[in-house]
Short mmCIF file of N, CA and C in Angstrom, two decimals:
data_model
loop_
_atom_site.label_atom_id
_atom_site.label_comp_id
_atom_site.label_asym_id
_atom_site.label_seq_id
_atom_site.Cartn_x
_atom_site.Cartn_y
_atom_site.Cartn_z
N UNK Y 1 82.84 133.43 74.89
CA UNK Y 1 81.62 132.70 75.14
C UNK Y 1 81.22 131.97 73.85
N UNK Y 2 80.96 130.70 73.97
CA UNK Y 2 80.59 129.89 72.82
C UNK Y 2 79.09 129.59 72.91
N UNK Y 3 78.37 129.91 71.83
CA UNK Y 3 76.94 129.64 71.77
C UNK Y 3 76.72 128.49 70.81
N UNK Y 4 76.06 127.46 71.30
CA UNK Y 4 75.82 126.30 70.42
C UNK Y 4 74.71 126.61 69.43
N UNK Y 5 74.68 125.84 68.37
CA UNK Y 5 73.65 126.02 67.35
C UNK Y 5 72.26 125.74 67.91
N UNK Y 6 72.14 124.77 68.81
CA UNK Y 6 70.85 124.43 69.40
C UNK Y 6 70.32 125.58 70.24
N UNK Y 7 71.19 126.20 71.03
CA UNK Y 7 70.76 127.33 71.86
C UNK Y 7 70.30 128.49 70.99
N UNK Y 8 71.04 128.77 69.94
CA UNK Y 8 70.69 129.86 69.04
C UNK Y 8 69.36 129.57 68.34
N UNK Y 9 69.17 128.33 67.90
CA UNK Y 9 67.93 127.94 67.23
C UNK Y 9 66.75 128.04 68.19
N UNK Y 10 66.93 127.57 69.42
CA UNK Y 10 65.85 127.61 70.41
C UNK Y 10 65.46 129.04 70.73
N UNK Y 11 66.46 129.90 70.90
CA UNK Y 11 66.17 131.31 71.17
C UNK Y 11 65.45 131.96 70.01
N UNK Y 12 65.87 131.66 68.81
CA UNK Y 12 65.23 132.22 67.62
C UNK Y 12 63.80 131.70 67.50
N UNK Y 13 63.61 130.42 67.78
CA UNK Y 13 62.27 129.84 67.69
C UNK Y 13 61.34 130.48 68.71
N UNK Y 14 61.85 130.70 69.92
CA UNK Y 14 61.01 131.31 70.95
C UNK Y 14 60.61 132.72 70.54
N UNK Y 15 61.55 133.47 69.97
CA UNK Y 15 61.23 134.83 69.50
C UNK Y 15 60.24 134.78 68.35
N UNK Y 16 60.43 133.84 67.45
CA UNK Y 16 59.51 133.71 66.31
C UNK Y 16 58.10 133.37 66.79
N UNK Y 17 58.01 132.45 67.75
CA UNK Y 17 56.70 132.08 68.30
C UNK Y 17 56.08 133.27 69.02
N UNK Y 18 56.89 134.03 69.76
CA UNK Y 18 56.38 135.21 70.46
C UNK Y 18 55.81 136.22 69.46
N UNK Y 19 56.55 136.53 68.41
CA UNK Y 19 56.07 137.51 67.43
C UNK Y 19 54.87 136.98 66.64
N UNK Y 20 54.86 135.68 66.37
CA UNK Y 20 53.73 135.09 65.67
C UNK Y 20 52.46 135.20 66.52
N UNK Y 21 52.57 134.90 67.82
CA UNK Y 21 51.39 135.02 68.68
C UNK Y 21 50.95 136.47 68.81
N UNK Y 22 51.90 137.40 68.84
CA UNK Y 22 51.53 138.82 68.89
C UNK Y 22 50.78 139.25 67.63
N UNK Y 23 51.27 138.81 66.48
CA UNK Y 23 50.62 139.16 65.22
C UNK Y 23 49.23 138.56 65.15
N UNK Y 24 49.09 137.29 65.54
CA UNK Y 24 47.78 136.64 65.53
C UNK Y 24 46.82 137.32 66.49
N UNK Y 25 47.33 137.74 67.65
CA UNK Y 25 46.50 138.44 68.63
C UNK Y 25 46.02 139.77 68.05
N UNK Y 26 46.92 140.50 67.41
CA UNK Y 26 46.54 141.78 66.81
C UNK Y 26 45.52 141.58 65.69
N UNK Y 27 45.70 140.53 64.89
CA UNK Y 27 44.73 140.25 63.83
C UNK Y 27 43.36 139.94 64.41
N UNK Y 28 43.34 139.17 65.51
CA UNK Y 28 42.05 138.85 66.11
C UNK Y 28 41.40 140.09 66.69
N UNK Y 29 42.18 140.99 67.27
CA UNK Y 29 41.62 142.25 67.78
C UNK Y 29 41.04 143.08 66.65
N UNK Y 30 41.73 143.12 65.52
CA UNK Y 30 41.22 143.87 64.36
C UNK Y 30 39.90 143.27 63.89
N UNK Y 31 39.82 141.94 63.84
CA UNK Y 31 38.57 141.30 63.42
C UNK Y 31 37.43 141.60 64.38
N UNK Y 32 37.74 141.62 65.68
CA UNK Y 32 36.70 141.94 66.67
C UNK Y 32 36.21 143.36 66.46
N UNK Y 33 37.12 144.32 66.28
CA UNK Y 33 36.71 145.72 66.07
C UNK Y 33 35.93 145.87 64.77
N UNK Y 34 36.35 145.17 63.71
CA UNK Y 34 35.61 145.25 62.44
C UNK Y 34 34.20 144.72 62.61
N UNK Y 35 34.07 143.62 63.34
CA UNK Y 35 32.75 143.05 63.58
C UNK Y 35 31.89 144.01 64.39
N UNK Y 36 32.49 144.64 65.41
CA UNK Y 36 31.76 145.60 66.24
C UNK Y 36 31.26 146.78 65.41
N UNK Y 37 32.13 147.35 64.59
CA UNK Y 37 31.73 148.50 63.77
C UNK Y 37 30.69 148.11 62.72
N UNK Y 38 30.79 146.90 62.18
CA UNK Y 38 29.79 146.44 61.21
C UNK Y 38 28.43 146.31 61.88
N UNK Y 39 28.41 145.78 63.11
CA UNK Y 39 27.14 145.68 63.84
C UNK Y 39 26.56 147.06 64.13
N UNK Y 40 27.41 147.99 64.55
CA UNK Y 40 26.94 149.35 64.84
C UNK Y 40 26.40 150.02 63.58
N UNK Y 41 27.09 149.85 62.46
CA UNK Y 41 26.65 150.43 61.19
C UNK Y 41 25.30 149.85 60.79
N UNK Y 42 25.14 148.56 60.97
CA UNK Y 42 23.88 147.89 60.63
C UNK Y 42 22.74 148.41 61.51
N UNK Y 43 23.00 148.56 62.81
CA UNK Y 43 21.96 149.07 63.72
C UNK Y 43 21.57 150.49 63.35
N UNK Y 44 22.55 151.33 63.05
CA UNK Y 44 22.24 152.71 62.67
C UNK Y 44 21.45 152.77 61.37
N UNK Y 45 21.81 151.92 60.42
CA UNK Y 45 21.08 151.89 59.15
C UNK Y 45 19.63 151.47 59.37
N UNK Y 46 19.41 150.50 60.24
CA UNK Y 46 18.04 150.08 60.54
C UNK Y 46 17.25 151.20 61.20
N UNK Y 47 17.87 151.91 62.14
CA UNK Y 47 17.18 153.01 62.81
C UNK Y 47 16.84 154.13 61.82
N UNK Y 48 17.76 154.45 60.93
CA UNK Y 48 17.49 155.48 59.93
C UNK Y 48 16.37 155.05 58.99
N UNK Y 49 16.39 153.79 58.61
CA UNK Y 49 15.34 153.29 57.73
C UNK Y 49 13.97 153.39 58.41
N UNK Y 50 13.91 152.99 59.68
CA UNK Y 50 12.65 153.09 60.42
C UNK Y 50 12.21 154.55 60.53
N UNK Y 51 13.16 155.44 60.77
CA UNK Y 51 12.85 156.86 60.89
C UNK Y 51 12.25 157.40 59.59
N UNK Y 52 12.89 157.08 58.46
CA UNK Y 52 12.41 157.60 57.17
C UNK Y 52 11.06 157.00 56.79
N UNK Y 53 10.85 155.72 57.09
CA UNK Y 53 9.56 155.10 56.78
C UNK Y 53 8.47 155.77 57.60
N UNK Y 54 8.72 156.00 58.89
CA UNK Y 54 7.74 156.67 59.75
C UNK Y 54 7.47 158.07 59.24
N UNK Y 55 8.51 158.78 58.86
CA UNK Y 55 8.36 160.16 58.38
C UNK Y 55 7.54 160.20 57.09
N UNK Y 56 7.83 159.27 56.17
CA UNK Y 56 7.09 159.24 54.90
C UNK Y 56 5.63 158.87 55.11
N UNK Y 57 5.36 157.94 56.02
CA UNK Y 57 3.98 157.53 56.26
C UNK Y 57 3.17 158.64 56.93
N UNK Y 58 3.82 159.47 57.72
CA UNK Y 58 3.11 160.54 58.43
C UNK Y 58 3.11 161.86 57.66
N UNK Y 59 3.73 161.88 56.50
CA UNK Y 59 3.83 163.11 55.72
C UNK Y 59 2.48 163.43 55.07
N UNK Y 60 1.99 164.65 55.27
CA UNK Y 60 0.70 164.99 54.66
C UNK Y 60 0.84 165.18 53.14
N UNK Y 61 -0.04 164.57 52.41
CA UNK Y 61 -0.05 164.73 50.96
C UNK Y 61 -1.22 165.62 50.57
N UNK Y 62 -0.99 166.47 49.60
CA UNK Y 62 -2.05 167.38 49.14
C UNK Y 62 -2.87 166.71 48.06
N UNK Y 63 -4.18 166.82 48.17
CA UNK Y 63 -5.07 166.30 47.13
C UNK Y 63 -5.32 167.41 46.12
N UNK Y 64 -5.17 167.09 44.86
CA UNK Y 64 -5.38 168.11 43.82
C UNK Y 64 -6.59 167.79 43.01
#
């Protein structure tokens, strides 16, 4: 069986494009998850800050 250079190049190019799209897709998924976790971290930090501010404002102080 004789394989021409053009057929070999086309097959290699298709595989390269396939793997490139897979890598780009995985990178975009990672960016989406990073963004999601950053938003969750920010929301939790805001809730904790509100909790501590409320706790400090309601804390009884002793007059001496």
